[in-house]
Short mmCIF file of C-alpha atoms in Angstrom, two decimals:
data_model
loop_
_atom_site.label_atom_id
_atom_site.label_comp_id
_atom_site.label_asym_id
_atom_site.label_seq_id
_atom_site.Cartn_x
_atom_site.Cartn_y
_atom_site.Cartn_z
CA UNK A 1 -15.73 56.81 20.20
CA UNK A 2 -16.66 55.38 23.81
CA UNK A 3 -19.01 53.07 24.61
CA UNK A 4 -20.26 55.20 27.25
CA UNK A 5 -20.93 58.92 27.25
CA UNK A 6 -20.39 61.14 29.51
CA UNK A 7 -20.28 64.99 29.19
CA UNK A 8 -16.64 66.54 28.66
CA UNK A 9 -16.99 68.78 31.39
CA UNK A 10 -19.20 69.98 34.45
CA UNK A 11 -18.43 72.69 36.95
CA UNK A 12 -19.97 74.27 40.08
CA UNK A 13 -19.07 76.88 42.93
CA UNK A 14 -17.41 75.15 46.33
CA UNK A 15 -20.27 73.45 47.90
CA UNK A 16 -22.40 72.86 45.57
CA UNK A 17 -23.98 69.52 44.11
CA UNK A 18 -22.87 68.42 40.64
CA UNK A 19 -24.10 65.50 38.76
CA UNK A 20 -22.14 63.14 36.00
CA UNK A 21 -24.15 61.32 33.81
CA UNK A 22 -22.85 58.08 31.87
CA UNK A 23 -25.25 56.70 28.90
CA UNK A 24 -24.75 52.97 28.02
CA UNK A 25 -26.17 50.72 25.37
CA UNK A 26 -28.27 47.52 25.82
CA UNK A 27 -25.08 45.53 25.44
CA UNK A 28 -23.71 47.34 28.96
CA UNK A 29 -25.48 48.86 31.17
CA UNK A 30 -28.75 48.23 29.85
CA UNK A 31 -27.75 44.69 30.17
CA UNK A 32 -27.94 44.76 33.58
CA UNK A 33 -23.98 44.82 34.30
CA UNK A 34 -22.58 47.41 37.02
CA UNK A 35 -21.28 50.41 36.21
CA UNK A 36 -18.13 51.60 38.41
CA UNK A 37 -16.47 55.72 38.58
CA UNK A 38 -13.25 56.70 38.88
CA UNK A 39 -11.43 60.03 39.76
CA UNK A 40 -8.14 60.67 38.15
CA UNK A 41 -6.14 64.01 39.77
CA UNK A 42 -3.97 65.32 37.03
CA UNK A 43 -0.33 63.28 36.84
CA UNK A 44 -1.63 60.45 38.84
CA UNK A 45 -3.18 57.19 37.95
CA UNK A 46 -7.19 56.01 38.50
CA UNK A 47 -8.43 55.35 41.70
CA UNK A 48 -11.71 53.88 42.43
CA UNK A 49 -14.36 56.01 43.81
CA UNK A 50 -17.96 53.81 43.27
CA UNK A 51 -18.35 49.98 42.56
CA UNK A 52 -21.31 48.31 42.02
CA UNK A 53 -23.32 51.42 40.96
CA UNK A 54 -23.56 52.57 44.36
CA UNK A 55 -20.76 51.27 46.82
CA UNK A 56 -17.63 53.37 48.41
CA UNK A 57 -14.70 51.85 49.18
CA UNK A 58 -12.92 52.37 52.42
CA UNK A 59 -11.48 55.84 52.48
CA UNK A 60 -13.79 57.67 49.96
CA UNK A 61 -16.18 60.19 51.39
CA UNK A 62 -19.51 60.13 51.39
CA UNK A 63 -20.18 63.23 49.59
CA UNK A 64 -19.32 60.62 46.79
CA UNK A 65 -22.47 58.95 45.36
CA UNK A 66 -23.37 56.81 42.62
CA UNK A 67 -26.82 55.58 40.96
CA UNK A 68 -27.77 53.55 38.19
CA UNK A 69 -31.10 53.01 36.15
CA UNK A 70 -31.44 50.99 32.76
CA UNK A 71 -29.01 52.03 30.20
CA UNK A 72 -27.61 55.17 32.11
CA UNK A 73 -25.95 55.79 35.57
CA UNK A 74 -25.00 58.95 37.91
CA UNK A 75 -21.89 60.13 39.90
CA UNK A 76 -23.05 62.94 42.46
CA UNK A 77 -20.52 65.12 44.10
CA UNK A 78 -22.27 67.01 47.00
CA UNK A 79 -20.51 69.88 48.90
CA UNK A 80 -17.90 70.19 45.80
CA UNK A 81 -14.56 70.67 47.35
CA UNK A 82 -11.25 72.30 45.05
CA UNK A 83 -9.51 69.09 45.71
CA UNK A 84 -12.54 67.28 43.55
CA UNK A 85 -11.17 69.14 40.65
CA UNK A 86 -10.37 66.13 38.28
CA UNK A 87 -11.41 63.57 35.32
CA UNK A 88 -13.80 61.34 36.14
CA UNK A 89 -14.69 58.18 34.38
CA UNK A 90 -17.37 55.34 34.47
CA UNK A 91 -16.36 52.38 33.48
CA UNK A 92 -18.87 48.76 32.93
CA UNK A 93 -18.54 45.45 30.94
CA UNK A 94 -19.95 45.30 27.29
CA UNK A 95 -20.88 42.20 26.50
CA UNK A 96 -21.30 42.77 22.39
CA UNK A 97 -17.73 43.75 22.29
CA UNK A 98 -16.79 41.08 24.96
CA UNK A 99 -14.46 44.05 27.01
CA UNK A 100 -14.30 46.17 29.68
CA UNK A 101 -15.21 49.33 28.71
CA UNK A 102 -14.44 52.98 30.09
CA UNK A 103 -16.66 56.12 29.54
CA UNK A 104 -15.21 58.99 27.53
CA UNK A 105 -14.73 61.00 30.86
CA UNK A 106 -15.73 63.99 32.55
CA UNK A 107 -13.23 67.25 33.92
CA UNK A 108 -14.83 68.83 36.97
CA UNK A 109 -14.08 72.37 37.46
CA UNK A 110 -14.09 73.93 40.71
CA UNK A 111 -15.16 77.65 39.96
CA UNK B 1 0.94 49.30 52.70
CA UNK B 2 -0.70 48.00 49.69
CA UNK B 3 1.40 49.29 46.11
CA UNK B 4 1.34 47.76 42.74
CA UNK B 5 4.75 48.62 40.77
CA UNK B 6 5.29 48.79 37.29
CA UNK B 7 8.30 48.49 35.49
CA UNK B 8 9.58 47.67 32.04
CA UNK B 9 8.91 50.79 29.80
CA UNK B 10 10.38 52.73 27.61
CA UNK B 11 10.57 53.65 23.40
CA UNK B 12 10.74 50.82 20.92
CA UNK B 13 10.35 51.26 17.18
CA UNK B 14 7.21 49.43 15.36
CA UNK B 15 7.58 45.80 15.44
CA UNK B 16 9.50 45.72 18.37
CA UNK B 17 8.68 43.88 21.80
CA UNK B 18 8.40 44.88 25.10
CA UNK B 19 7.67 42.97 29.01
CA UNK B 20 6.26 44.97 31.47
CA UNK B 21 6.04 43.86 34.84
CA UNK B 22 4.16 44.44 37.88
CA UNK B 23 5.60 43.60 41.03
CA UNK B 24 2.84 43.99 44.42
CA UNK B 25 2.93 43.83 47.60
CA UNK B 26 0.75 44.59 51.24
CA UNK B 27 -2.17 41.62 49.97
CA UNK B 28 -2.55 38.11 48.73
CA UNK B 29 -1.85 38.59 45.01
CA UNK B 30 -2.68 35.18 44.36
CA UNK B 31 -6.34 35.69 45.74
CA UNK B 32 -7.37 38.32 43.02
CA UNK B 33 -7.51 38.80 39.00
CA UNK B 34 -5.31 40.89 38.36
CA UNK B 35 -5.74 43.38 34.91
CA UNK B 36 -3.45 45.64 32.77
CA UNK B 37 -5.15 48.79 31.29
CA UNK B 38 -3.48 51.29 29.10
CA UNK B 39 -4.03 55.69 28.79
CA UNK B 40 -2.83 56.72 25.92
CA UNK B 41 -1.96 60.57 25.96
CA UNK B 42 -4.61 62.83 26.63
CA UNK B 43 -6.87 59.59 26.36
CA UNK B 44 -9.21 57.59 28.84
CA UNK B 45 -8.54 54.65 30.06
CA UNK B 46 -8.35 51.43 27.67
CA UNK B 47 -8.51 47.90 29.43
CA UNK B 48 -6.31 45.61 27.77
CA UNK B 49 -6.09 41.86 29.48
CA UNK B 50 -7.37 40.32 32.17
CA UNK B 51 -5.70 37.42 33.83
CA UNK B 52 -7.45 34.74 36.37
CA UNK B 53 -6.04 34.57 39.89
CA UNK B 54 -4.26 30.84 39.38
CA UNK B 55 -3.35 32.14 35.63
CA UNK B 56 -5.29 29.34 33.99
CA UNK B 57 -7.53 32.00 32.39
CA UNK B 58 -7.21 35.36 30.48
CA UNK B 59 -8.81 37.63 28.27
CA UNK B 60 -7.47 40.27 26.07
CA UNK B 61 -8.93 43.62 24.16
CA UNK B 62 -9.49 42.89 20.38
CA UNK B 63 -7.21 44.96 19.17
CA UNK B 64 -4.07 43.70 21.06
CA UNK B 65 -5.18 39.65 20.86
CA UNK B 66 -2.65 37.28 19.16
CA UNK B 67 0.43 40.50 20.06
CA UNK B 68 0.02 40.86 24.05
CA UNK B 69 0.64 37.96 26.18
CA UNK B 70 -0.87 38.72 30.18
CA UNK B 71 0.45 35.74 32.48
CA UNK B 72 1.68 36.14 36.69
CA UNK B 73 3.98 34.25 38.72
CA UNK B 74 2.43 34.51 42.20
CA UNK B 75 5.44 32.75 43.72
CA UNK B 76 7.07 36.20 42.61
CA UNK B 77 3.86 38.55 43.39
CA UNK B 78 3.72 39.83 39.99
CA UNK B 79 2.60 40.55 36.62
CA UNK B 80 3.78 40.30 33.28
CA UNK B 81 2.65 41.60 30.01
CA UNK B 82 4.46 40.06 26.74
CA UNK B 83 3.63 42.73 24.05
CA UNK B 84 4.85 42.30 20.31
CA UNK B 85 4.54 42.97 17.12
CA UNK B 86 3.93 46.80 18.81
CA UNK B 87 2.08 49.47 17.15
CA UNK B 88 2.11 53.38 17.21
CA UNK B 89 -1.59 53.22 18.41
CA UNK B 90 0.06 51.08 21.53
CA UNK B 91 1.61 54.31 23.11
CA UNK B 92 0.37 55.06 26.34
CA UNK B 93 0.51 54.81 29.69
CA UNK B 94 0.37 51.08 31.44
CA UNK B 95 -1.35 50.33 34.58
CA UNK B 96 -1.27 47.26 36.32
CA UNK B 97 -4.77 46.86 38.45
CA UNK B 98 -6.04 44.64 41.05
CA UNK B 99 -10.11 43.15 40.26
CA UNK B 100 -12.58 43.71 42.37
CA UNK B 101 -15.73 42.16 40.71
CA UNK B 102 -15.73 43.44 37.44
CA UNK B 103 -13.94 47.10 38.91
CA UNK B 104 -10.64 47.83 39.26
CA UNK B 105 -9.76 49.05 42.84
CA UNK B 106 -5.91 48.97 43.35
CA UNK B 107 -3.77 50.47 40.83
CA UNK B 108 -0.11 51.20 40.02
CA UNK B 109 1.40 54.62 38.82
CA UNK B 110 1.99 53.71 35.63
CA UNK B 111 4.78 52.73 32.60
CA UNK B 112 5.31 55.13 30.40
CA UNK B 113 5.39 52.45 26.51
CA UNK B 114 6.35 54.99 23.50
CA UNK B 115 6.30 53.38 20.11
CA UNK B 116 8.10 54.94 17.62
CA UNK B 117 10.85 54.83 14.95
#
């Protein structure tokens, strides 16, 4: 059982907006620690898509968005492409369990 | 170019011990904290160990503290992790990742660890 929840699964037609949720506790998020996503294609490993709650790295679009408020936090996808069919994960620091801690993830589908 | 390379993998039976390295290259390695995290199959992600960037400070998961061992040679760019006393529970996939803040924002493609008899 994660520390953070996310939905199993959320889907939407090319170009559409989709949201992820990710629901903390007041020992991560609502702690006031960041929250950070990750998209992981199938075979391949993690790669960083928001830090910080709300920062891209170099490289990653900006249909890519993140948001955070108390104890939960959002990944949007706008203008959902078939390559942005993958797991997605949020991932914070728990301070009760003293651990970085990873969300139970989310598969996008692409319909 | 930036890569992270794992190495070291493989089966080993319950009990058993196992080093898996992580050899980088394409930025200072010696400038960052530097993380292992494990997938097991069909799984999320699982940190495991953090590791300061002089190696004077680390931090493990509960469940693997007192077996896994995280340490670096930056002389050598890379990354060890001493695991013994292994478990089934310790299949999975390992990562080797490079700290940015409290995210992870550089990582490997994995070593495959299967324990069983």
């Amino acid at each position: 059982q994660s520390v953070l929840t996310q939905p199993p699964s959320v889907s939407g037609a090319p170009g559409q907006r989709v949201t992820i949720s990710c629901t903390g506790g007041w020992s991560s998020l609502g702690a006031g620690f960041d929250v950070h996503w990750y998209q992981q294609l199938p075979g391949a490993a993690p790669k960083l898509l928001i830090y910080d709650n709300d920062n891209r790295p170099s490289g990653v679009p900006d249909r890519f968005s993140g948001s955070k408020s108390g104890t939960s936090a959002s990944l949007a996808i706008t203008g959902l492409q078939a390559e942005d069919e993958a797991d997605y994960y949020c991932q914070s620091l728990d301070r009760s369990l003293g651990a970085y801690v990873f969300g139970s993830g989310t598969t996008v589908t692409v319909l | 170019e930036v890569q992270l390379v794992e190495s070291g993998g493989g089966l080993v039976q319950p009990g058993g011990s196992l080093r898996l390295s992580c050899t980088v290259s394409g930025f200072t390695f010696s400038s960052h904290w530097m993380r292992w995290v494990r997938q097991a199959p069909g799984k999320g992600p699982e940190w495991v160990a953090n590791i300061k960037e002089d190696g004077t400070d680390s931090y493990y998961l509960g469940a693997v503290r007192g077996r896994f061992t995280i340490s670096r040679d930056n002389a050598k760019n890379s990354l060890y992790l001493h695991m013994n006393n292994l478990r089934a529970e310790d299949t999975a996939v390992y990562y080797c990742a490079r700290g940015r803040g409290h995210a992870m924002d550089l990582w490997g493609q994995g070593t495959m660890v299967t324990v069983s008899s």
